Coordinates of C-alpha atoms and ligand atoms in Angstrom, one line a residue:
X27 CA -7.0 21.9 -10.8
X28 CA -6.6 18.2 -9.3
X29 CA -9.0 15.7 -11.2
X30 CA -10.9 13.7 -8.7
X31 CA -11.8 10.4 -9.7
X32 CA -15.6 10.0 -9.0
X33 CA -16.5 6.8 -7.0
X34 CA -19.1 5.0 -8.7
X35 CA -21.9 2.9 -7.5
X36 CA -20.5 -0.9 -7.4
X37 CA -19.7 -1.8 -11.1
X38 CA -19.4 -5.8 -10.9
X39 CA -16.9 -7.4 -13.4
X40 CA -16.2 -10.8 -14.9
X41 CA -12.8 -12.8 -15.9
X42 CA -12.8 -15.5 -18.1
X43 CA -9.9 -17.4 -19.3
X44 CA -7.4 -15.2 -20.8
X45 CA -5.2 -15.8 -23.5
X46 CA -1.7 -15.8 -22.7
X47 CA -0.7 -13.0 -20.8
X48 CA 2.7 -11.2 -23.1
X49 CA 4.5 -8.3 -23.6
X50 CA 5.6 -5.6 -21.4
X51 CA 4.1 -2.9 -19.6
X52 CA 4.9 -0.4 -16.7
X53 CA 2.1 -0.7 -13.1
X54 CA 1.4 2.8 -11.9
X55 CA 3.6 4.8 -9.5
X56 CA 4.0 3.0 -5.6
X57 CA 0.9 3.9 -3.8
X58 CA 3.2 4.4 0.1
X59 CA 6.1 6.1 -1.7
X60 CA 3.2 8.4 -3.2
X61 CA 1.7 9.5 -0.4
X62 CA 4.9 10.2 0.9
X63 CA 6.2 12.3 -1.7
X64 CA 3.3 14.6 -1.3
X65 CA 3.2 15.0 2.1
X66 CA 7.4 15.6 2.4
X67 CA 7.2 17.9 -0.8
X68 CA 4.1 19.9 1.7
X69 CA 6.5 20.5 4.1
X70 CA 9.8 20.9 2.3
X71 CA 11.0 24.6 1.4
X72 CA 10.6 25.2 -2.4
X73 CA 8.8 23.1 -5.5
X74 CA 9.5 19.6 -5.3
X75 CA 8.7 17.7 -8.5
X76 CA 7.1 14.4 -8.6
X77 CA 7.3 12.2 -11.9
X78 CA 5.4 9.0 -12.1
X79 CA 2.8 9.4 -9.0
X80 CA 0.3 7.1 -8.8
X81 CA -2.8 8.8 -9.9
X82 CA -5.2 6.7 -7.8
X83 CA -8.3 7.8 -5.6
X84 CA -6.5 7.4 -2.7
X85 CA -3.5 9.8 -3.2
X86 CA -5.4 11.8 -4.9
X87 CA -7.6 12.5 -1.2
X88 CA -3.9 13.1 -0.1
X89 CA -3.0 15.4 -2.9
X90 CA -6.5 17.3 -2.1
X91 CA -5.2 17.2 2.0
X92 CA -2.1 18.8 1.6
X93 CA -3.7 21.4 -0.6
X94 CA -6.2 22.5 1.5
X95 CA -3.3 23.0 4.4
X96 CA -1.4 25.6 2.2
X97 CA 1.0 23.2 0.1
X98 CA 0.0 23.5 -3.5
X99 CA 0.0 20.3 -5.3
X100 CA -1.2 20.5 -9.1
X101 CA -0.4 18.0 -12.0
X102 CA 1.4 19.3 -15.2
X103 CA 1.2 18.3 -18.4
X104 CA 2.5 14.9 -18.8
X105 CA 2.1 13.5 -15.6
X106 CA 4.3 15.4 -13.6
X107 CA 3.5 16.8 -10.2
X108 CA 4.7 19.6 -8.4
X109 CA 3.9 20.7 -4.8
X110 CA 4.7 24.1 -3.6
X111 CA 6.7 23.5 0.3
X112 CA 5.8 25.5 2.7
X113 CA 8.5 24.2 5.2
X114 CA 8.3 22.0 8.3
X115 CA 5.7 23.6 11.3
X116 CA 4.2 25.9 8.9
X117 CA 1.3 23.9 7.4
X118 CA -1.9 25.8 7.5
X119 CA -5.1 24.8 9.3
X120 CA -7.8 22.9 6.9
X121 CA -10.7 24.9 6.4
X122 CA -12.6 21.9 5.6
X123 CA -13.1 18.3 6.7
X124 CA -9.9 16.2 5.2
X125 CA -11.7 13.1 3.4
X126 CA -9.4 10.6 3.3
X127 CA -11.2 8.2 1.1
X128 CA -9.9 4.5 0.9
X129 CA -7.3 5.3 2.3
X130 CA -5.8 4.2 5.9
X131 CA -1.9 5.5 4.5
X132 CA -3.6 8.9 4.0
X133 CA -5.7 9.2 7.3
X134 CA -2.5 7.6 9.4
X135 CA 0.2 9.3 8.2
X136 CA -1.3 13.1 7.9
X137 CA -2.4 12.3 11.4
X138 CA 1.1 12.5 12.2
X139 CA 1.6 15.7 10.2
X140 CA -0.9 17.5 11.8
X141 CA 0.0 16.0 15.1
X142 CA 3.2 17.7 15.0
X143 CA 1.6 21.4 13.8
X144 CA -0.5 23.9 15.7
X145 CA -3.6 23.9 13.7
X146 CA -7.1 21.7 14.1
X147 CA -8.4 19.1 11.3
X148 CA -11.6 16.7 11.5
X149 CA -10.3 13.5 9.4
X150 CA -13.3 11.0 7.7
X151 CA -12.8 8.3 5.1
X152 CA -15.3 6.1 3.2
X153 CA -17.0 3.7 5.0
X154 CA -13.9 1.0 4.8
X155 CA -11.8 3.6 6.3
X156 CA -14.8 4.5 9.2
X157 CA -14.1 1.2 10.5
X158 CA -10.4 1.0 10.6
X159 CA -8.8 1.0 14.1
X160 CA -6.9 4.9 14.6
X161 CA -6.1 4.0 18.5
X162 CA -2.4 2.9 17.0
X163 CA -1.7 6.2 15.8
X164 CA -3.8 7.8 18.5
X165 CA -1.3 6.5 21.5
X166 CA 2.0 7.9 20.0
X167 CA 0.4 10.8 18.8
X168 CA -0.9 11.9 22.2
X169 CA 2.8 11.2 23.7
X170 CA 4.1 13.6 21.2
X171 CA 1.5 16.3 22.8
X172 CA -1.6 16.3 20.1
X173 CA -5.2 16.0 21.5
X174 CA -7.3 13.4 19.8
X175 CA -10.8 12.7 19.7
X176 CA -12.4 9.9 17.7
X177 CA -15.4 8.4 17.3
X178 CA -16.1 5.2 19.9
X179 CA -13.8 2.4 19.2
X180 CA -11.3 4.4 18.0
X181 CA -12.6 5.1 14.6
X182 CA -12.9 8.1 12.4
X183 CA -14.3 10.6 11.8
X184 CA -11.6 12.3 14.6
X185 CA -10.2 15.3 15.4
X186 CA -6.3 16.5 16.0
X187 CA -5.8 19.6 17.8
X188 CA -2.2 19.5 16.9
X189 CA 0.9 20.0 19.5
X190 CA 2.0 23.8 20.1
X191 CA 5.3 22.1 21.3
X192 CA 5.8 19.0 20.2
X193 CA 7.5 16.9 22.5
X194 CA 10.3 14.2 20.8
X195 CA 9.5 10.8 22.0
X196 CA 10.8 7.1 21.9
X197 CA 8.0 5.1 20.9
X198 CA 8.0 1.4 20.5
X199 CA 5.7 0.0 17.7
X200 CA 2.9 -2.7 19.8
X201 CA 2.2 -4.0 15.7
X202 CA 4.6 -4.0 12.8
X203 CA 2.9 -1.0 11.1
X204 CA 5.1 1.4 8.9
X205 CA 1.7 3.5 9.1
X206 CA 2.2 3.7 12.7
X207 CA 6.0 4.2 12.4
X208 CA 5.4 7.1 9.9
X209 CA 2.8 8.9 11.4
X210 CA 5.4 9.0 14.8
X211 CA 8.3 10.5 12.4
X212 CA 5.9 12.7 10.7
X213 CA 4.4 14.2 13.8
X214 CA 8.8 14.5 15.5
X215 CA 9.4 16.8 12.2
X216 CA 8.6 18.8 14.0
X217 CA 9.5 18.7 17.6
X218 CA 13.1 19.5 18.8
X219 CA 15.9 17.0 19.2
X220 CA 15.9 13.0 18.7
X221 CA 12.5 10.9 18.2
X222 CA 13.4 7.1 18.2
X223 CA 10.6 4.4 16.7
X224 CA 12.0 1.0 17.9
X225 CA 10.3 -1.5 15.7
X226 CA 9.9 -5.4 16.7
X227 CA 10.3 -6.4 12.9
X228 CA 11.2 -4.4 10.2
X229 CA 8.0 -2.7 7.7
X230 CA 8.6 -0.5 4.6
X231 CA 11.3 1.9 4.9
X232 CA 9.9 4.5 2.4
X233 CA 9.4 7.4 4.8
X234 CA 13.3 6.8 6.3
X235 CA 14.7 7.1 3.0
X236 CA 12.6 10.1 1.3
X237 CA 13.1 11.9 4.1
X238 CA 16.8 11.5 4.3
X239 CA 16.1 12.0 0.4
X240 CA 14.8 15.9 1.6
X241 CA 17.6 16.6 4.2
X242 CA 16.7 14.5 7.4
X243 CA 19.1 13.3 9.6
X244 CA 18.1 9.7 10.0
X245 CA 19.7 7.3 11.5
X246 CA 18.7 3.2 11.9
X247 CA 20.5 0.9 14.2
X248 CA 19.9 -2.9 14.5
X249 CA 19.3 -4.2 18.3
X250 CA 18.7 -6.8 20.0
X251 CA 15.2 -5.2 20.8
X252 CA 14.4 -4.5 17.1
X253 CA 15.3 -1.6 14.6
X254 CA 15.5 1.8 15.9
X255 CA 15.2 4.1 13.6
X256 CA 16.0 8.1 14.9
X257 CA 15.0 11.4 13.2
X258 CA 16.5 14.8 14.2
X259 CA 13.8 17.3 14.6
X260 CA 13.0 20.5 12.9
X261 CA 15.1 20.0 10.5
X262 CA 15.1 22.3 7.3
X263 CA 13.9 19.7 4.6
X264 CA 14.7 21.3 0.9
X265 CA 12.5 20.5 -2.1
X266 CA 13.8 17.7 -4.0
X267 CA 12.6 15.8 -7.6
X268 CA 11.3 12.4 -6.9
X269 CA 10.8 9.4 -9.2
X270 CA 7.9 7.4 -8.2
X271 CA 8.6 3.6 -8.8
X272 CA 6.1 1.0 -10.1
X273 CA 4.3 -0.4 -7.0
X274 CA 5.5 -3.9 -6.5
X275 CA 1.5 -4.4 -4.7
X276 CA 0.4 -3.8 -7.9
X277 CA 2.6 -5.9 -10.3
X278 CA 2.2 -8.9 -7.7
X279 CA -1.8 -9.1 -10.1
X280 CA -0.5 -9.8 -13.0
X281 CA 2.8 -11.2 -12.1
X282 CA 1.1 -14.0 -10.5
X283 CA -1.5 -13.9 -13.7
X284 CA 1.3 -14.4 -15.6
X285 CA 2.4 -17.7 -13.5
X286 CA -1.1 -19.4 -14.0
X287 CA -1.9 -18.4 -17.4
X288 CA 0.0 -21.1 -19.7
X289 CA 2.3 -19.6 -22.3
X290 CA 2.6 -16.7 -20.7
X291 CA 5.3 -14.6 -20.9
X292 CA 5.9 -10.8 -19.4
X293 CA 7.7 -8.4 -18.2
X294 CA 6.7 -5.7 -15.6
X295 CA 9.2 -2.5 -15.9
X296 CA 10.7 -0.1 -13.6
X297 CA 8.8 -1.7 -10.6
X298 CA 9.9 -1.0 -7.0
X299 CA 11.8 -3.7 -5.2
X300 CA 12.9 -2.5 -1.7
X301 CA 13.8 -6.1 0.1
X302 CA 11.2 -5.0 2.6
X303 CA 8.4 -5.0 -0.1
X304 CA 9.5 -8.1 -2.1
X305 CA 8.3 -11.1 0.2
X306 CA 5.8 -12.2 -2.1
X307 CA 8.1 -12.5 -4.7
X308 CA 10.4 -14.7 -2.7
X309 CA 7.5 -17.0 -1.7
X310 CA 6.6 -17.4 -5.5
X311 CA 9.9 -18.6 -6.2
X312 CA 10.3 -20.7 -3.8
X313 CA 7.1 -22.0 -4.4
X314 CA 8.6 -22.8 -8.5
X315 CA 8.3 -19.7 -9.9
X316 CA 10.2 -18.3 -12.9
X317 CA 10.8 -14.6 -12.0
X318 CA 13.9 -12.9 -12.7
X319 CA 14.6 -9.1 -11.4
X320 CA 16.7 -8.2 -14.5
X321 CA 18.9 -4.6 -14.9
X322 CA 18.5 -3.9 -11.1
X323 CA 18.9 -0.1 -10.2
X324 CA 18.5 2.5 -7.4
X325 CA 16.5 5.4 -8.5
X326 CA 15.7 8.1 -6.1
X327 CA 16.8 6.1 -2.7
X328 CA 14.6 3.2 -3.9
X329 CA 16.1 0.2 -5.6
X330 CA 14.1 -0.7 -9.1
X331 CA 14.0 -4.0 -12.0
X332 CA 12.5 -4.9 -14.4
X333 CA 10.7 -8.2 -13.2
X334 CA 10.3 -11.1 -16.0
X335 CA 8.0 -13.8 -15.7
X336 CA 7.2 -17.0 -17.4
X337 CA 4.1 -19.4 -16.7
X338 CA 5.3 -22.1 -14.2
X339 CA 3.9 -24.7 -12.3
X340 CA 4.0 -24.1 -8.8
X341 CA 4.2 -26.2 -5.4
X342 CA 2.6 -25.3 -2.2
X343 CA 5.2 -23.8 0.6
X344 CA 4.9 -22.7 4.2
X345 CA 5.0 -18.7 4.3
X346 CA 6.7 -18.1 8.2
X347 CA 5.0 -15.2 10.2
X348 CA 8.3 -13.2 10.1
X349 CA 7.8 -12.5 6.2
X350 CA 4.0 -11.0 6.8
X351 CA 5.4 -7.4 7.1
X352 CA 6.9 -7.5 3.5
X353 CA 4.1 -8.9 1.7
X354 CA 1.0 -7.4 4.1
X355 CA -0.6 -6.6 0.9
X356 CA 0.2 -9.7 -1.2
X357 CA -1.5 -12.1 0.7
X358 CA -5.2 -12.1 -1.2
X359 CA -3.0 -13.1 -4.3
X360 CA -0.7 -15.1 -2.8
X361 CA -3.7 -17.2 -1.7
X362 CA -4.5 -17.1 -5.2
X363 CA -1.5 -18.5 -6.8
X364 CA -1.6 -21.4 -3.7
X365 CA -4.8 -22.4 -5.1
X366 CA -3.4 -23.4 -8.3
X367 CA -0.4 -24.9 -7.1
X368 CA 0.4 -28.6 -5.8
X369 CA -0.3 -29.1 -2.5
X370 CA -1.1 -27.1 0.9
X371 CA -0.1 -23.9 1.4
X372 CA 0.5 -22.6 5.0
X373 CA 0.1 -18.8 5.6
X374 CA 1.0 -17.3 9.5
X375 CA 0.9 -14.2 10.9
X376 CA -2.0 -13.0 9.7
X377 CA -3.9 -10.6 12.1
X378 CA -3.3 -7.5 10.5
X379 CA -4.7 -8.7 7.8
X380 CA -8.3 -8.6 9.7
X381 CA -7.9 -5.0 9.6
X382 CA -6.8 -3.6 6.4
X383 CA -9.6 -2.4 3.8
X384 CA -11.4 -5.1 4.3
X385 CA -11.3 -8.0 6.9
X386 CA -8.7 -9.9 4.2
X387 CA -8.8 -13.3 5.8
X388 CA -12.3 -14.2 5.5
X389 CA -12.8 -11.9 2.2
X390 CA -10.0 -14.5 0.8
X391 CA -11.7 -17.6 2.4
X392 CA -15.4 -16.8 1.6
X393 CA -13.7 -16.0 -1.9
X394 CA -11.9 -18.8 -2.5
X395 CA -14.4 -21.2 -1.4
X396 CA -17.0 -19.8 -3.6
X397 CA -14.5 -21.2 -6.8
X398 CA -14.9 -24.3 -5.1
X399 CA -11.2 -24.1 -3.6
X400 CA -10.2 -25.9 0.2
X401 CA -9.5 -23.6 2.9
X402 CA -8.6 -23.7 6.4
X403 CA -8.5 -20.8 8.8
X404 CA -7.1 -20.3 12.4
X405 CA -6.9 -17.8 14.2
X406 CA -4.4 -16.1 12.6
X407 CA -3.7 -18.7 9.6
X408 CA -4.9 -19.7 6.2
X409 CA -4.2 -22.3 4.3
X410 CA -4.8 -23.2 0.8
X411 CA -5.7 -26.5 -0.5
X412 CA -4.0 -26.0 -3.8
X413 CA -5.1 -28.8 -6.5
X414 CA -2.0 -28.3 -8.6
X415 CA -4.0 -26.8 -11.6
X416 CA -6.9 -24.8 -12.6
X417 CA -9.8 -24.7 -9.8
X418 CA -13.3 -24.9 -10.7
X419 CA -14.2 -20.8 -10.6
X420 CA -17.5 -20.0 -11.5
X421 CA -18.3 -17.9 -7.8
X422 CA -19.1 -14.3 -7.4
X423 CA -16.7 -13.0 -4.7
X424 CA -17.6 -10.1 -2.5
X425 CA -15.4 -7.7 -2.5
X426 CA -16.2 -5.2 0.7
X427 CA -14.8 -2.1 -0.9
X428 CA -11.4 -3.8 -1.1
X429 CA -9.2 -3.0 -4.1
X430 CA -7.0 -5.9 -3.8
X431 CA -9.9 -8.6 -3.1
X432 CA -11.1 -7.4 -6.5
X433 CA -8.2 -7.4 -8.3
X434 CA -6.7 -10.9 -6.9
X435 CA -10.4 -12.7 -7.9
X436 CA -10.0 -11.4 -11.0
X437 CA -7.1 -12.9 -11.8
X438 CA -8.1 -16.3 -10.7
X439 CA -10.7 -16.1 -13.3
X440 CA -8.0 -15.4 -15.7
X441 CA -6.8 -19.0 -15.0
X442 CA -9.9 -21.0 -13.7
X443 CA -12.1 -23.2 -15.6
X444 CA -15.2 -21.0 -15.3
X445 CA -15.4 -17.4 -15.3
X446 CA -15.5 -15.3 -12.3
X447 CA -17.9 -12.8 -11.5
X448 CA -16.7 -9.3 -8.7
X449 CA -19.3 -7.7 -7.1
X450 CA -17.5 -4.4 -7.4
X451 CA -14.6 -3.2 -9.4
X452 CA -15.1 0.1 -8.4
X453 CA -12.7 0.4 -5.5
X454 CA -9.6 -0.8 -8.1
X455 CA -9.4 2.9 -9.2
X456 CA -7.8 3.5 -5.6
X457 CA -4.7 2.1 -6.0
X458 CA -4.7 1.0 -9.5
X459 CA -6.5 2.8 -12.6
X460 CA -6.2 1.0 -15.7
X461 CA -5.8 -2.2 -14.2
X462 CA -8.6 -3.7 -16.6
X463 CA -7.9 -2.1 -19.6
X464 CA -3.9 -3.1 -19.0
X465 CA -5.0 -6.5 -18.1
X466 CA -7.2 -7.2 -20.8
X467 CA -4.1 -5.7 -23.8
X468 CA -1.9 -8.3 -22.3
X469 CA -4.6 -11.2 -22.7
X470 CA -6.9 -10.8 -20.1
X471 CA -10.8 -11.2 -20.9
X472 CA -12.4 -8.7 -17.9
X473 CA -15.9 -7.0 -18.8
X474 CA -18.4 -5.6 -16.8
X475 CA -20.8 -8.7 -15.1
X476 CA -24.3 -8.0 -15.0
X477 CA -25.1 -6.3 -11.4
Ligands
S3P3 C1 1.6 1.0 4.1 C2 1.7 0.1 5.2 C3 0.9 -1.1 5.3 C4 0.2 -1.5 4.1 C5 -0.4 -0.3 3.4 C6 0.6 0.7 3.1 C7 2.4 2.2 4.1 O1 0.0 -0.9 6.3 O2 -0.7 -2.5 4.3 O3 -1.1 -0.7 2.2 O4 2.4 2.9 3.1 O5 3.0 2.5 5.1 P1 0.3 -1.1 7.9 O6 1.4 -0.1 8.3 O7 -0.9 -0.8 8.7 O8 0.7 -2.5 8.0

């Protein structure tokens, strides 16, 4: 019924320069607000509808989870999903391992589902996942009464023998992590009265608004202490259509394509632009870029554009540490786009970034080197060496099963003087299928490399 996407062995891949990159096109569904619309749709009462879900390995693993717990999640004709709710506290226990895949959104935020029910489930992931630090989720989880055991160093595979009585908690986030955040308010669904998150700096605020979007009574307040963000428990969330918008993660690839190619000229539709997603796109412009959000929208409790872009040159700029939380996932492009543009560009706050599907900061260094660009690293900083046009290329990057190291390399070689050779395009279906094939229609010159 749900078509798994196999994982193949590595599949390198090569960009030369592209031709410029015009038209429009639409980037699949948001990979957070995916995930999240299939695990609130599990626990809702009734068939919730989901159009435009990203159709990527890793929600997919999700879409497989909440299955195999007693929420039926099957794909019509078209596109469309629907998930069969089986209401809050009544999810059923697995009788399988849940393999999460790629995926650290899956693996953290069921943990909080399961947290919060009576039932036992073993969670694994690829071998990205396996080395992915689970303590942060482990900590709140315990508070809220689930017993958790992984494997040494807080890594997966682990097991969650759920709460019986799940106990509402106010848990302050030690690292701006909407994963962690989520997983807490997953897990307080189901325990009685208030749960408070407090949260130093603000992260993605997908899982506030779809569930008020279901019925939740949440509440956010601004302190001097951060942003506390409330959920009333055990609440009776009631199935709901959701529209999935285009991942603004996703159109960062070829927006910033679209900057370095000359002549270029595009537009990205119906893409996603909660303020707390859309860092990147502030630091592009103010590092020169022409981007434009034009007829601006809210569609489903998410605010939507259409982005434009037109090929610009671009200066280097100094990115503050308080941005890092709305552009986590930008960065290996970002560092991109610096390396074409005039000038150093300073990058802080980095040190999540050292755990995310791959360690990010030296994948991009070791990358960006290997096209024969300057980098600097400090503890927790990069910075780019930009040379205000095309760098040399010609490297093979190594991608450590990272989707976004793949797809940001490629790019460059859209835009460098020598082609660039991937190691492994593989992991790209995880987040984004089609990205080569859509790339290549709008000017792009990707093929598979030689292994
Ligand atoms: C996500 C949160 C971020 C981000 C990830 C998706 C989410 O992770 O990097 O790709 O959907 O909540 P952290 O919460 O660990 O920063």
């Amino acid at each position: 019924m749900l078509n798994r996407v196999a994982m193949t062995a590595p599949s390198p891949l090569r960009s030369a320069a592209a031709r410029p990159l015009t038209g429009e096109t639409r980037v699949p569904g948001d990979k957070s607000i995916s995930h999240r619309s299939l695990m609130l749709a599990a626990v809702a009462v009734g068939t919730t509808t989901i159009d435009g879900l990203l159709e990527g390995e890793d929600v997919l693993n999700t879409a497989h989870a909440v299955t195999a717990m007693g929420a039926a999640a099957r794909r019509l004709d078209g596109g469309r999903w629907e998930v069969d709710g089986v209401g809050v506290g009544a999810l059923a226990e697995p009788a399988d391992v849940l393999d999460l895949g790629n995926s650290g959104t899956g693996a953290r935020l069921l943990s909080g589902l399961i947290a919060g029910h009576p039932i036992t489930a073993v969670l694994t992931g690829d071998a990205s996942l396996r080395r992915r630090p689970m303590n942060r989720i482990v900590a709140p989880l315990t508070q809220i009464g689930a017993r958790i055991e992984t494997r040494s160093g807080g890594r997966l595979p682990m097991t969650i023998v759920g709460a019986r009585d799940p106990a509402p908690v106010v848990y302050r986030l030690p690292v701006p992590s909407a994963q962690v955040k989520s997983a807490v308010l997953l897990a307080a669904l189901n325990a009685p009265g208030a749960t408070t998150v407090i949260e130093p700096e603000p992260t993605r605020d997908h899982s506030e608004l779809m569930l008020r979007h279901f019925g939740a009574e949440v509440t956010v307040v601004d302190r001097a202490d951060g942003r506390a963000i409330t959920l009333v428990g055990q609440p009776e969330l009631k199935a709901r259509a959701v529209r999935v918008p285009g991942d603004p993660s996703s159109a960062a690839f070829f927006a910033v394509a679209a900057l370095l190619v000359p002549g270029s000229r595009l537009t990205l539709t119906e893409v996603g632009i909660n303020p707390l997603r859309t860092g990147l796109y502030a630091t592009l412009k103010e590092m020169g870029a022409d981007i434009r959000f034009l007829n601006q929208r809210v569609e489903a409790g998410e605010p939507v554009a259409d982005i434009a872009i037109n090929h610009s040159p671009l200066v280097g700029v100094e990115v503050p540490a308080t941005r890092a939380p709305s552009m986590i996932d930008e960065y290996p492009i970002l560092a991109v786009a610096a390396a074409f543009a005039k000038g150093p560009t300073v990058m802080r706050g980095l040190a999540e970034l050292r755990v995310k599907e791959s360690d990010r900061l030296t994948a991009i260094a070791d990358g960006l080197v290997a096209q024969g660009v300057a980098v600097g690293m400090e503890e927790d900083s990069l910075i780019v060496q930009g040379g205000g046009g095309p760098c040399a290329g010609g490297g093979t990057v190594a991608t450590y099963m990272d989707h976004r190291i793949a797809m940001a390399f490629l790019v460059l070689g859209m835009a460098a003087r020598a082609a660039v050779t991937v190691d492994d395009g593989a992991m790209i279906a995880t987040s984004f299928p089609g990205f080569v094939e859509i790339a290549n229609r709008l000017g792009a010159a990707i093929s598979p490399a030689a292994p």
